[in-house]
Short mmCIF file of C-alpha atoms in Angstrom, two decimals:
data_model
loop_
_atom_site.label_atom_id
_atom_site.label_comp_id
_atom_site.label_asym_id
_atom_site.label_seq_id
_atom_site.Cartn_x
_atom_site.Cartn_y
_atom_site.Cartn_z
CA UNK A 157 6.94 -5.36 -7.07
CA UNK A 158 5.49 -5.83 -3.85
CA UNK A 159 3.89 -9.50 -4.86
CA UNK A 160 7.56 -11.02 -4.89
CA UNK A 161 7.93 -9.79 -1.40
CA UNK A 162 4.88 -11.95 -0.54
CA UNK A 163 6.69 -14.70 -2.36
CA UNK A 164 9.58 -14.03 -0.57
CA UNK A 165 8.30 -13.93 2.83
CA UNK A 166 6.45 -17.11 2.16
CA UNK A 167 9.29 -18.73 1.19
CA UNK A 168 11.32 -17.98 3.99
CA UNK A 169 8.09 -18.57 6.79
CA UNK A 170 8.17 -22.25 5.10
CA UNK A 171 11.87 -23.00 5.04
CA UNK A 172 12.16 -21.78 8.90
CA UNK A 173 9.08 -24.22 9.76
CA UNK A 174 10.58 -27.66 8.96
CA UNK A 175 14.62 -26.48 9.80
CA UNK A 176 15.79 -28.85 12.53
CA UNK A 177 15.03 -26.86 16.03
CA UNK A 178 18.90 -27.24 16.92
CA UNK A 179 19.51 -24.25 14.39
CA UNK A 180 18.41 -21.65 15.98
CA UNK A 181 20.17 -18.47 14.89
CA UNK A 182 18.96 -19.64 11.42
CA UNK A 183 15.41 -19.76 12.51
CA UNK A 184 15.09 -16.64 14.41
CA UNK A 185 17.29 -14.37 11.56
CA UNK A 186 15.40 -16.66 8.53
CA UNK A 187 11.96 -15.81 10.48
CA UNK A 188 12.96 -11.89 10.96
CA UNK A 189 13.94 -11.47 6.86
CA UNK A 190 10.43 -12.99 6.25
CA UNK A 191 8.53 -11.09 9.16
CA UNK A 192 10.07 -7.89 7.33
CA UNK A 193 9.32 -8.73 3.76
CA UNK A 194 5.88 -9.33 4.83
CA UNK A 195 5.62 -6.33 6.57
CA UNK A 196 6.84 -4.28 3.95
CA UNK A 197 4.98 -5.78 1.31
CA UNK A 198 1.47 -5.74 3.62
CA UNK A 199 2.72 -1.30 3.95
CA UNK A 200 3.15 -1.00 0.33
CA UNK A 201 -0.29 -3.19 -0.49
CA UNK A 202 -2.20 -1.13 2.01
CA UNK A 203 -1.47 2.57 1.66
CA UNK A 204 -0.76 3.41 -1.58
CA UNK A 205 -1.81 6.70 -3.80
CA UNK A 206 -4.20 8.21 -1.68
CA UNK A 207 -6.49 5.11 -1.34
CA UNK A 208 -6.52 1.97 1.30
CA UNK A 209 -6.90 -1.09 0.36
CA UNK A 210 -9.07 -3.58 2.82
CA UNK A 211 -10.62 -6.49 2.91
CA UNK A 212 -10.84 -10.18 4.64
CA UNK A 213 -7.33 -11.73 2.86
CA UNK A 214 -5.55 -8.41 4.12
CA UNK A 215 -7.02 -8.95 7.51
CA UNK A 216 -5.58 -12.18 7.91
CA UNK A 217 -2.61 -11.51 6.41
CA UNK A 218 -1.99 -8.57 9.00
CA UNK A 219 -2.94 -11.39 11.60
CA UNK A 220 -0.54 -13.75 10.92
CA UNK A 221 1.85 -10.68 10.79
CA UNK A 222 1.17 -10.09 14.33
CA UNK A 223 1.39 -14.02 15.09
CA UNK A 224 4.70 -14.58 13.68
CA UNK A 225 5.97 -11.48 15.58
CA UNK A 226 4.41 -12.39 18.96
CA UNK A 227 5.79 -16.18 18.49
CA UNK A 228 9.57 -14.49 17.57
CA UNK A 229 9.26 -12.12 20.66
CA UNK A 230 8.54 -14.44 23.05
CA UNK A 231 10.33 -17.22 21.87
CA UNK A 232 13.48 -15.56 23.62
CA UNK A 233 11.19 -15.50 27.02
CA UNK A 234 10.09 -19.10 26.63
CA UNK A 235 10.66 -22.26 24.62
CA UNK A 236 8.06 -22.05 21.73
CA UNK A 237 9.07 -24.44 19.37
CA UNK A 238 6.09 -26.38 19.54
CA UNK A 239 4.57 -23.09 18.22
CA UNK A 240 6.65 -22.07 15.09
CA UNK A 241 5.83 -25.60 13.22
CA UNK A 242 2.21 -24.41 13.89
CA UNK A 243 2.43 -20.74 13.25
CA UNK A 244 4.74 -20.53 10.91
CA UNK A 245 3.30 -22.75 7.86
CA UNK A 246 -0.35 -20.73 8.84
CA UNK A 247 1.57 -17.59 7.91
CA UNK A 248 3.71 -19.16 5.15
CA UNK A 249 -0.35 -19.48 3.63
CA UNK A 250 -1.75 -16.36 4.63
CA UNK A 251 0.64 -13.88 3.73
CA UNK A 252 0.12 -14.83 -0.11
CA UNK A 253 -3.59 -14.41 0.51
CA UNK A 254 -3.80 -10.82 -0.16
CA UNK A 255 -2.65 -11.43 -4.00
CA UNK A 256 -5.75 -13.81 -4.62
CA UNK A 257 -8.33 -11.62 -3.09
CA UNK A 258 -6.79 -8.32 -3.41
CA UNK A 259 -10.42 -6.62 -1.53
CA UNK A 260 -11.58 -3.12 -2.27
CA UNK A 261 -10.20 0.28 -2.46
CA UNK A 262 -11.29 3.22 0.37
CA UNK A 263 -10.41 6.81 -1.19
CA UNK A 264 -8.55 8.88 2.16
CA UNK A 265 -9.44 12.04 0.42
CA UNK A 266 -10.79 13.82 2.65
CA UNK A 267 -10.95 11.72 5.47
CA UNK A 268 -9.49 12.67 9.05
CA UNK A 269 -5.99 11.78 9.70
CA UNK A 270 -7.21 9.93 12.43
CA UNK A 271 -8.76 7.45 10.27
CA UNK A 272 -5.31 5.11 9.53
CA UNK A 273 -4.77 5.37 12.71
CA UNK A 274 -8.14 3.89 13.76
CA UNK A 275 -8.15 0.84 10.95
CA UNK A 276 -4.11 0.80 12.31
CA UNK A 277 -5.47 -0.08 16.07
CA UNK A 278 -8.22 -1.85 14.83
CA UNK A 279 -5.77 -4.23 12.94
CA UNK A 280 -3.36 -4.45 15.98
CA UNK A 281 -6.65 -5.27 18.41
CA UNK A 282 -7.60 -7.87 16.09
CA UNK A 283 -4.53 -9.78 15.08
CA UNK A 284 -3.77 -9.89 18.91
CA UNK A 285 -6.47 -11.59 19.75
CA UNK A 286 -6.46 -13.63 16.52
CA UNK A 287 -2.82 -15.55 18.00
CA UNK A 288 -4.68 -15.86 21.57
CA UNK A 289 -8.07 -18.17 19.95
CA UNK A 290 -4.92 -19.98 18.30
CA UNK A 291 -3.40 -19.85 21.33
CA UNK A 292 -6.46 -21.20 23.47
CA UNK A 293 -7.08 -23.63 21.04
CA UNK A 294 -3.36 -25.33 21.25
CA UNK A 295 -4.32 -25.55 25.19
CA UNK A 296 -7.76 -27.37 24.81
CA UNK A 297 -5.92 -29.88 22.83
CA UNK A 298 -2.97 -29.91 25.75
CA UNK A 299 -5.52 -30.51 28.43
CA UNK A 300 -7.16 -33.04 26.35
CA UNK A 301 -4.28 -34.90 25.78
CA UNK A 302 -3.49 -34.43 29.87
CA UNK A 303 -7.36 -35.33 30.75
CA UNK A 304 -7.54 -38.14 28.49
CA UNK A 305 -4.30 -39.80 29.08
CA UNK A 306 -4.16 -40.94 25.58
CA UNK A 307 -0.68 -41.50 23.71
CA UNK A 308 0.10 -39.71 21.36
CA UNK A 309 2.39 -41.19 18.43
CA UNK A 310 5.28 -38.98 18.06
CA UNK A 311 4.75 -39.04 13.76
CA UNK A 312 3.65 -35.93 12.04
CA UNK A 313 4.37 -32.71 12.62
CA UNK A 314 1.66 -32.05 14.30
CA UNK A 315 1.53 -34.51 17.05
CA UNK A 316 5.34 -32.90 17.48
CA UNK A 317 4.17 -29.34 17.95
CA UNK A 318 1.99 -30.75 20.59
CA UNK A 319 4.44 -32.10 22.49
CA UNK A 320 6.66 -29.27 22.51
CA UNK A 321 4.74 -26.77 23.91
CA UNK A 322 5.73 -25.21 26.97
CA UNK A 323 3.35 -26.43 30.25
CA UNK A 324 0.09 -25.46 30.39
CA UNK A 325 0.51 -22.45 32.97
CA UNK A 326 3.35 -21.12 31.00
CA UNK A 327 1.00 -21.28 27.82
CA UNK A 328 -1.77 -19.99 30.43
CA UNK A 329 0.46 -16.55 31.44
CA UNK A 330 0.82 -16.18 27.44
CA UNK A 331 -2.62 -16.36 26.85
CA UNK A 332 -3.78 -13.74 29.37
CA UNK A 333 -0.83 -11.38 28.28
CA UNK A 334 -2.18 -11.76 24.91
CA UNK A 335 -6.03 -11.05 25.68
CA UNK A 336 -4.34 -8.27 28.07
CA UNK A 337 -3.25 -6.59 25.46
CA UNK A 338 -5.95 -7.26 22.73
CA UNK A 339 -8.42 -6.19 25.14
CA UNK A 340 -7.03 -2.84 25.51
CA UNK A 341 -6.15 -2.19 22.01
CA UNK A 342 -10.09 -3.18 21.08
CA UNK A 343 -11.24 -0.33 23.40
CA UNK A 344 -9.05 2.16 22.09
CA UNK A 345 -10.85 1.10 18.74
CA UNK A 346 -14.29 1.09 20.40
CA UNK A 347 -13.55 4.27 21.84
CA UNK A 348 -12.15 6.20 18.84
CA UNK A 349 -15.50 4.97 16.55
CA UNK A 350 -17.48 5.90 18.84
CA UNK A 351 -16.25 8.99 20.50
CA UNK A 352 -14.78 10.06 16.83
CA UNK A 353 -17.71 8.37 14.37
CA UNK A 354 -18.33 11.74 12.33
CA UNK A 355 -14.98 12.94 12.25
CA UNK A 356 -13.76 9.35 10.90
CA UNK A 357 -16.20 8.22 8.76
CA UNK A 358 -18.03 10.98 7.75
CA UNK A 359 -21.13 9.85 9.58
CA UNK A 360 -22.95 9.86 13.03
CA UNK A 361 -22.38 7.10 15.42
CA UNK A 362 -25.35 3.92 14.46
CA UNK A 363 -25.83 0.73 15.82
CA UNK A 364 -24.88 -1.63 12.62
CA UNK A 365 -23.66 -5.23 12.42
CA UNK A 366 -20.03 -4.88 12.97
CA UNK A 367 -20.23 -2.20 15.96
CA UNK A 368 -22.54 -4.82 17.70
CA UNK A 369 -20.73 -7.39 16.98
CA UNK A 370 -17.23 -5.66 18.07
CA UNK A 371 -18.89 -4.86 21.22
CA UNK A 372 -19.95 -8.43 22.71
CA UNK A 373 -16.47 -9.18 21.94
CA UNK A 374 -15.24 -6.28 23.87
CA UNK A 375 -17.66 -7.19 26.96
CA UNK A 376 -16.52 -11.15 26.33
CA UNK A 377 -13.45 -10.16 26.80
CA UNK A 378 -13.79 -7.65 29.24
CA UNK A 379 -15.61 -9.96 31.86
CA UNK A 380 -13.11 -12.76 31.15
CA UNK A 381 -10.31 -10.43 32.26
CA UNK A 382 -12.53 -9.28 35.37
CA UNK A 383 -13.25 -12.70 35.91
CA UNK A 384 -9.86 -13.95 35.92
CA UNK A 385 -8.56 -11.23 38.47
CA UNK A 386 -11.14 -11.45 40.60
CA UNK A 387 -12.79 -15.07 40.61
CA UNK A 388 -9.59 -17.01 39.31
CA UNK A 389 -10.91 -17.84 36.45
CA UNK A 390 -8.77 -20.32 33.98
CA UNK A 391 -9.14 -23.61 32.45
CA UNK A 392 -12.58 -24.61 30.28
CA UNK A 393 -13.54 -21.37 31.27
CA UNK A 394 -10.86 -19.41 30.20
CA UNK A 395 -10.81 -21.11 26.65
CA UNK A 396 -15.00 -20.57 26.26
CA UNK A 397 -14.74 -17.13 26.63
CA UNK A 398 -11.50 -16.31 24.37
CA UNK A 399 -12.88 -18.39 21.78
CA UNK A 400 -16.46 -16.96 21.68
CA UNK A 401 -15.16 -13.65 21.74
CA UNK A 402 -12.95 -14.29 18.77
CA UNK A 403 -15.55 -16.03 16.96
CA UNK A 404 -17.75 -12.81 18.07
CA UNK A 405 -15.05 -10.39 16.35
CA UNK A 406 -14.06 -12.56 13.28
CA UNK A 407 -18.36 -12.25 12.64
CA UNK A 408 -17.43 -8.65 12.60
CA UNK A 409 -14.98 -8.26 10.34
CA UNK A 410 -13.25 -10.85 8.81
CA UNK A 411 -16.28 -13.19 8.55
CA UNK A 412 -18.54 -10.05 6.85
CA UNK A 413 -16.01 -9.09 4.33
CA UNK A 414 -15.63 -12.90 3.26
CA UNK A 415 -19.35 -13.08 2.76
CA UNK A 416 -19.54 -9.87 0.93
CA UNK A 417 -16.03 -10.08 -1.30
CA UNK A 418 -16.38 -13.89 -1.95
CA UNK A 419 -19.71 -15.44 -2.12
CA UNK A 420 -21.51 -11.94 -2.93
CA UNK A 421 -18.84 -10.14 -4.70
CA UNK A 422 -19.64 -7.17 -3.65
CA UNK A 423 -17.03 -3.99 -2.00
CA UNK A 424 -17.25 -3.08 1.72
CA UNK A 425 -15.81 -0.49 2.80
#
């Protein structure tokens, strides 16, 4: 039952990407419906029977979830509709990804109750900071375009999106909310494995190739926040450090369970 509300949702993220931006209430309510469907669909796919069900599709999924909410909430702050012929499609994609690589099963019997809560946090930390590399990476091509001083044809509706977006220190403020917020979500998960290792996952803290990975991302992100309050950091430098410590925390989870699901076919839980 759940698959049709993937269907659904994907059907309404589509329709709300290419309506003409003068219709507004039918955006935002078309994009809520499908932000809900997805949601509920993502819940019922996720936790069901006693077991959770991960893996790299369900990750992304989750992401865009995030993405499409961020883009709704803020869209009332500032005017993003450069954004939702970007984000929206992206999610239209990714939300039926789960149903072609439906990735493995992890039993909760007997795990901590803590332990949703962790992957829950986990999930938040990373979809956050999923929408700010997108977000940094819409900039680069802004400050390209402003650098370069190259027209741009107004066909496509890409080049559109582009020209749309808000000015680069409103999409600069958004950015730094987002890592903000990603950042501190990523140490609550860094802090619960570690301080919690045993008690979630039935094993002693070890250094292994998604903690390491997880934290350089943590301490990319970390300096570029200290870096920002305290040396001013923005621009080239800004974008650098959001998108290698993205690229650093997609290696850790996203990127493994691809490798392992995919090309090796194997389970990791």
């Amino acid at each position: 039952m759940y698959t049709y509300f993937f269907v659904l949702a994907a059907l309404f993220y589509a329709a709300c990407a290419f309506l003409p931006s003068k219709q507004h209430t039918a955006i935002s309510t078309g994009t809520l419906i499908g932000w809900l469907l997805h949601g509920a669909a993502l819940w019922v796919d996720v936790i069901g029977h006693g077991v959770l069900r991960m893996g790299f599709a369900i990750m992304l999924s989750g992401a865009l979830w995030i993405s499409v909410a961020i883009y709704w909430l803020e869209n009332r702050n500032f005017s993003l509709d450069g954004l939702r012929v970007l984000v929206l499609p992206s999610a239209a994609i990714g939300v039926l990804l789960p149903t072609v690589f439906p990735g493995s099963l992890i039993p909760l019997d007997g795990k901590s109750a803590l332990f949703p809560w962790h992957i829950a946090i986990a999930m938040l930390a990373y979809s956050t900071l999923t929408i700010a590399a997108f977000h940094a990476v819409l900039m680069a091509l802004q400050e390209s375009k402003l650098h370069t001083r190259l027209s741009v044809q107004k066909t496509g509706w890409f080049a559109l999106a582009i020209d749309r977006l808000p000015a680069l220190l409103t999409m600069e403020k958004l950015l730094f909310r987002l890592i903000g917020i990603g950042f501190f979500l990523l140490t609550l998960t860094v802090l619960s494995g570690v301080v919690f290792s045993e008690e979630l996952f039935g094993k002693a803290f070890k250094w292994e190739h998604k903690t390491i990975f997880t934290m350089l991302s943590w301490i990319l992100f970390g300096v570029l926040l200290a870096g920002r309050r305290w040396r001013g950091w923005r621009g080239k430098t800004a974008l650098s450090f959001t998108l290698t410590g993205f690229t650093t925390l997609f290696l850790a989870y996203v990127g493994s369970r691809f490798v392992f699901e995919v090309i090796l076919h194997r389970s990791l839980a």
